[in-house]
PDB file of C-alpha atoms in Angstrom:
ATOM      1  CA  UNK A   1     189.751  85.022 265.417  1.00 94.00           C
ATOM      2  CA  UNK A   2     186.529  83.062 265.578  1.00 96.00           C
ATOM      3  CA  UNK A   3     184.621  82.658 262.345  1.00 97.00           C
ATOM      4  CA  UNK A   4     181.380  80.867 261.598  1.00 98.00           C
ATOM      5  CA  UNK A   5     180.354  80.460 257.992  1.00 96.00           C
ATOM      6  CA  UNK A   6     176.910  79.265 256.988  1.00 97.00           C
ATOM      7  CA  UNK A   7     176.432  77.921 253.494  1.00 98.00           C
ATOM      8  CA  UNK A   8     174.048  75.825 251.440  1.00 98.00           C
ATOM      9  CA  UNK A   9     171.132  78.168 251.041  1.00 98.00           C
ATOM     10  CA  UNK A  10     169.328  78.693 247.788  1.00 98.00           C
ATOM     11  CA  UNK A  11     166.028  78.604 245.979  1.00 98.00           C
ATOM     12  CA  UNK A  12     163.958  75.480 246.370  1.00 98.00           C
ATOM     13  CA  UNK A  13     160.378  74.515 245.625  1.00 98.00           C
ATOM     14  CA  UNK A  14     157.959  73.617 248.368  1.00 98.00           C
ATOM     15  CA  UNK A  15     158.424  69.999 249.339  1.00 98.00           C
ATOM     16  CA  UNK A  16     162.082  70.043 248.391  1.00 98.00           C
ATOM     17  CA  UNK A  17     165.211  69.723 250.489  1.00 98.00           C
ATOM     18  CA  UNK A  18     168.320  71.716 251.279  1.00 98.00           C
ATOM     19  CA  UNK A  19     171.276  71.028 253.527  1.00 98.00           C
ATOM     20  CA  UNK A  20     172.923  73.897 255.324  1.00 98.00           C
ATOM     21  CA  UNK A  21     176.448  73.724 256.702  1.00 98.00           C
ATOM     22  CA  UNK A  22     178.052  75.780 259.440  1.00 98.00           C
ATOM     23  CA  UNK A  23     181.830  75.638 259.386  1.00 98.00           C
ATOM     24  CA  UNK A  24     183.756  77.083 262.281  1.00 97.00           C
ATOM     25  CA  UNK A  25     187.310  78.169 262.896  1.00 96.00           C
ATOM     26  CA  UNK A  26     189.010  79.521 265.991  1.00 96.00           C
ATOM     27  CA  UNK A  27     186.827  77.469 268.343  1.00 94.00           C
ATOM     28  CA  UNK A  28     186.281  73.802 269.043  1.00 95.00           C
ATOM     29  CA  UNK A  29     182.664  72.821 268.404  1.00 95.00           C
ATOM     30  CA  UNK A  30     182.922  70.155 271.064  1.00 94.00           C
ATOM     31  CA  UNK A  31     183.068  72.899 273.698  1.00 95.00           C
ATOM     32  CA  UNK A  32     180.094  74.844 272.350  1.00 97.00           C
ATOM     33  CA  UNK A  33     176.450  74.611 271.583  1.00 97.00           C
ATOM     34  CA  UNK A  34     175.748  75.515 267.978  1.00 98.00           C
ATOM     35  CA  UNK A  35     172.441  77.036 267.044  1.00 98.00           C
ATOM     36  CA  UNK A  36     170.664  77.608 263.789  1.00 98.00           C
ATOM     37  CA  UNK A  37     168.488  80.707 263.740  1.00 98.00           C
ATOM     38  CA  UNK A  38     166.485  82.285 260.975  1.00 98.00           C
ATOM     39  CA  UNK A  39     165.167  85.719 260.305  1.00 98.00           C
ATOM     40  CA  UNK A  40     162.388  86.453 257.856  1.00 96.00           C
ATOM     41  CA  UNK A  41     161.864  89.998 256.549  1.00 91.00           C
ATOM     42  CA  UNK A  42     160.355  92.228 259.191  1.00 94.00           C
ATOM     43  CA  UNK A  43     160.619  89.610 261.919  1.00 96.00           C
ATOM     44  CA  UNK A  44     162.894  88.923 264.846  1.00 96.00           C
ATOM     45  CA  UNK A  45     165.406  86.057 264.648  1.00 96.00           C
ATOM     46  CA  UNK A  46     163.948  82.772 265.830  1.00 97.00           C
ATOM     47  CA  UNK A  47     165.641  79.612 266.990  1.00 98.00           C
ATOM     48  CA  UNK A  48     165.318  76.740 264.567  1.00 98.00           C
ATOM     49  CA  UNK A  49     167.501  73.912 265.808  1.00 98.00           C
ATOM     50  CA  UNK A  50     170.441  73.607 268.170  1.00 98.00           C
ATOM     51  CA  UNK A  51     172.970  70.981 269.159  1.00 98.00           C
ATOM     52  CA  UNK A  52     175.314  70.708 272.131  1.00 97.00           C
ATOM     53  CA  UNK A  53     178.828  69.704 271.247  1.00 93.00           C
ATOM     54  CA  UNK A  54     179.542  67.961 274.522  1.00 89.00           C
ATOM     55  CA  UNK A  55     176.687  65.471 274.666  1.00 93.00           C
ATOM     56  CA  UNK A  56     174.980  65.825 271.295  1.00 94.00           C
ATOM     57  CA  UNK A  57     171.682  66.904 272.799  1.00 97.00           C
ATOM     58  CA  UNK A  58     169.430  68.560 270.239  1.00 98.00           C
ATOM     59  CA  UNK A  59     166.519  70.965 270.099  1.00 98.00           C
ATOM     60  CA  UNK A  60     163.973  71.660 267.377  1.00 98.00           C
ATOM     61  CA  UNK A  61     161.416  74.408 267.140  1.00 98.00           C
ATOM     62  CA  UNK A  62     157.880  73.073 266.815  1.00 98.00           C
ATOM     63  CA  UNK A  63     157.640  74.539 263.323  1.00 97.00           C
ATOM     64  CA  UNK A  64     160.472  72.353 261.992  1.00 98.00           C
ATOM     65  CA  UNK A  65     160.345  69.238 264.170  1.00 98.00           C
ATOM     66  CA  UNK A  66     160.020  66.150 262.001  1.00 98.00           C
ATOM     67  CA  UNK A  67     161.212  67.983 258.889  1.00 98.00           C
ATOM     68  CA  UNK A  68     164.665  69.275 259.861  1.00 98.00           C
ATOM     69  CA  UNK A  69     167.578  67.290 261.266  1.00 98.00           C
ATOM     70  CA  UNK A  70     170.641  68.777 262.899  1.00 98.00           C
ATOM     71  CA  UNK A  71     173.939  66.918 263.106  1.00 98.00           C
ATOM     72  CA  UNK A  72     177.498  67.662 264.008  1.00 97.00           C
ATOM     73  CA  UNK A  73     180.936  66.532 262.931  1.00 94.00           C
ATOM     74  CA  UNK A  74     183.130  67.867 265.718  1.00 89.00           C
ATOM     75  CA  UNK A  75     186.281  66.617 264.020  1.00 91.00           C
ATOM     76  CA  UNK A  76     185.474  68.869 261.069  1.00 95.00           C
ATOM     77  CA  UNK A  77     184.083  71.647 263.262  1.00 96.00           C
ATOM     78  CA  UNK A  78     180.973  71.593 261.128  1.00 97.00           C
ATOM     79  CA  UNK A  79     177.278  71.426 261.950  1.00 98.00           C
ATOM     80  CA  UNK A  80     174.673  70.514 259.375  1.00 98.00           C
ATOM     81  CA  UNK A  81     170.988  71.260 259.079  1.00 98.00           C
ATOM     82  CA  UNK A  82     169.144  68.914 256.756  1.00 98.00           C
ATOM     83  CA  UNK A  83     165.899  70.566 255.768  1.00 98.00           C
ATOM     84  CA  UNK A  84     163.241  68.376 254.162  1.00 98.00           C
ATOM     85  CA  UNK A  85     159.638  69.008 253.165  1.00 98.00           C
ATOM     86  CA  UNK A  86     160.379  72.691 252.856  1.00 98.00           C
ATOM     87  CA  UNK A  87     157.509  75.144 253.094  1.00 98.00           C
ATOM     88  CA  UNK A  88     157.256  78.736 251.856  1.00 97.00           C
ATOM     89  CA  UNK A  89     157.206  79.864 255.499  1.00 97.00           C
ATOM     90  CA  UNK A  90     160.726  78.475 255.873  1.00 98.00           C
ATOM     91  CA  UNK A  91     161.942  81.331 253.690  1.00 98.00           C
ATOM     92  CA  UNK A  92     164.461  83.368 255.679  1.00 98.00           C
ATOM     93  CA  UNK A  93     168.103  84.140 256.163  1.00 98.00           C
ATOM     94  CA  UNK A  94     169.584  81.323 258.209  1.00 98.00           C
ATOM     95  CA  UNK A  95     172.398  81.988 260.642  1.00 98.00           C
ATOM     96  CA  UNK A  96     174.554  79.730 262.741  1.00 98.00           C
ATOM     97  CA  UNK A  97     175.884  80.868 266.087  1.00 98.00           C
ATOM     98  CA  UNK A  98     177.890  79.427 268.962  1.00 98.00           C
ATOM     99  CA  UNK A  99     177.667  79.678 272.734  1.00 98.00           C
ATOM    100  CA  UNK A 100     180.260  78.147 275.034  1.00 97.00           C
ATOM    101  CA  UNK A 101     179.347  75.372 277.409  1.00 94.00           C
ATOM    102  CA  UNK A 102     176.233  73.252 277.801  1.00 93.00           C
ATOM    103  CA  UNK A 103     173.280  75.591 277.921  1.00 95.00           C
ATOM    104  CA  UNK A 104     169.626  74.592 278.141  1.00 95.00           C
ATOM    105  CA  UNK A 105     168.961  74.593 274.416  1.00 95.00           C
ATOM    106  CA  UNK A 106     165.299  75.707 274.256  1.00 94.00           C
ATOM    107  CA  UNK A 107     166.109  79.090 275.779  1.00 94.00           C
ATOM    108  CA  UNK A 108     169.209  80.143 273.875  1.00 95.00           C
ATOM    109  CA  UNK A 109     168.619  83.164 271.697  1.00 96.00           C
ATOM    110  CA  UNK A 110     170.447  84.747 268.801  1.00 96.00           C
ATOM    111  CA  UNK A 111     171.678  87.907 270.460  1.00 96.00           C
ATOM    112  CA  UNK A 112     172.819  85.929 273.484  1.00 96.00           C
ATOM    113  CA  UNK A 113     175.253  83.776 271.539  1.00 97.00           C
ATOM    114  CA  UNK A 114     178.985  84.284 271.924  1.00 98.00           C
ATOM    115  CA  UNK A 115     179.643  84.199 268.191  1.00 98.00           C
ATOM    116  CA  UNK A 116     177.362  84.717 265.214  1.00 97.00           C
ATOM    117  CA  UNK A 117     178.141  84.081 261.571  1.00 95.00           C
ATOM    118  CA  UNK A 118     176.869  85.665 258.408  1.00 95.00           C
ATOM    119  CA  UNK A 119     173.708  84.135 257.089  1.00 96.00           C
ATOM    120  CA  UNK A 120     172.690  82.147 254.059  1.00 98.00           C
ATOM    121  CA  UNK A 121     169.419  82.871 252.281  1.00 98.00           C
ATOM    122  CA  UNK A 122     166.843  80.129 251.901  1.00 98.00           C
ATOM    123  CA  UNK A 123     163.940  80.846 249.591  1.00 98.00           C
ATOM    124  CA  UNK A 124     161.109  78.349 249.217  1.00 98.00           C
ATOM    125  CA  UNK A 125     158.676  78.912 246.400  1.00 98.00           C
ATOM    126  CA  UNK A 126     155.110  77.644 246.439  1.00 94.00           C
TER     127      UNK A 126
END
């Protein structure tokens, strides 16, 4: 059984930092692209940052580029999302998800992923 578990969310003030972790079991992250998505109340899920396990290629949404950093430890089957300079508009439930192979990262979308984990809530206060 494949499981993805996101953790590390919480309440943070604007300008602060959080680090999210996505731990996987039942799959090898080296064979997948892992994506971080977020969903704010009343909105559709949006892609935040993704990483390909095979070559380490990364993608960042314009709204987070320069503030968030994605990294992967394939040996631990864990992907991290370091979030700095947090803004209130970063408030959302953050999900990690996996898709097999080496997709073109800018176009992967939440409902198109092979596996999706439960989310972790990030709340940024102003």
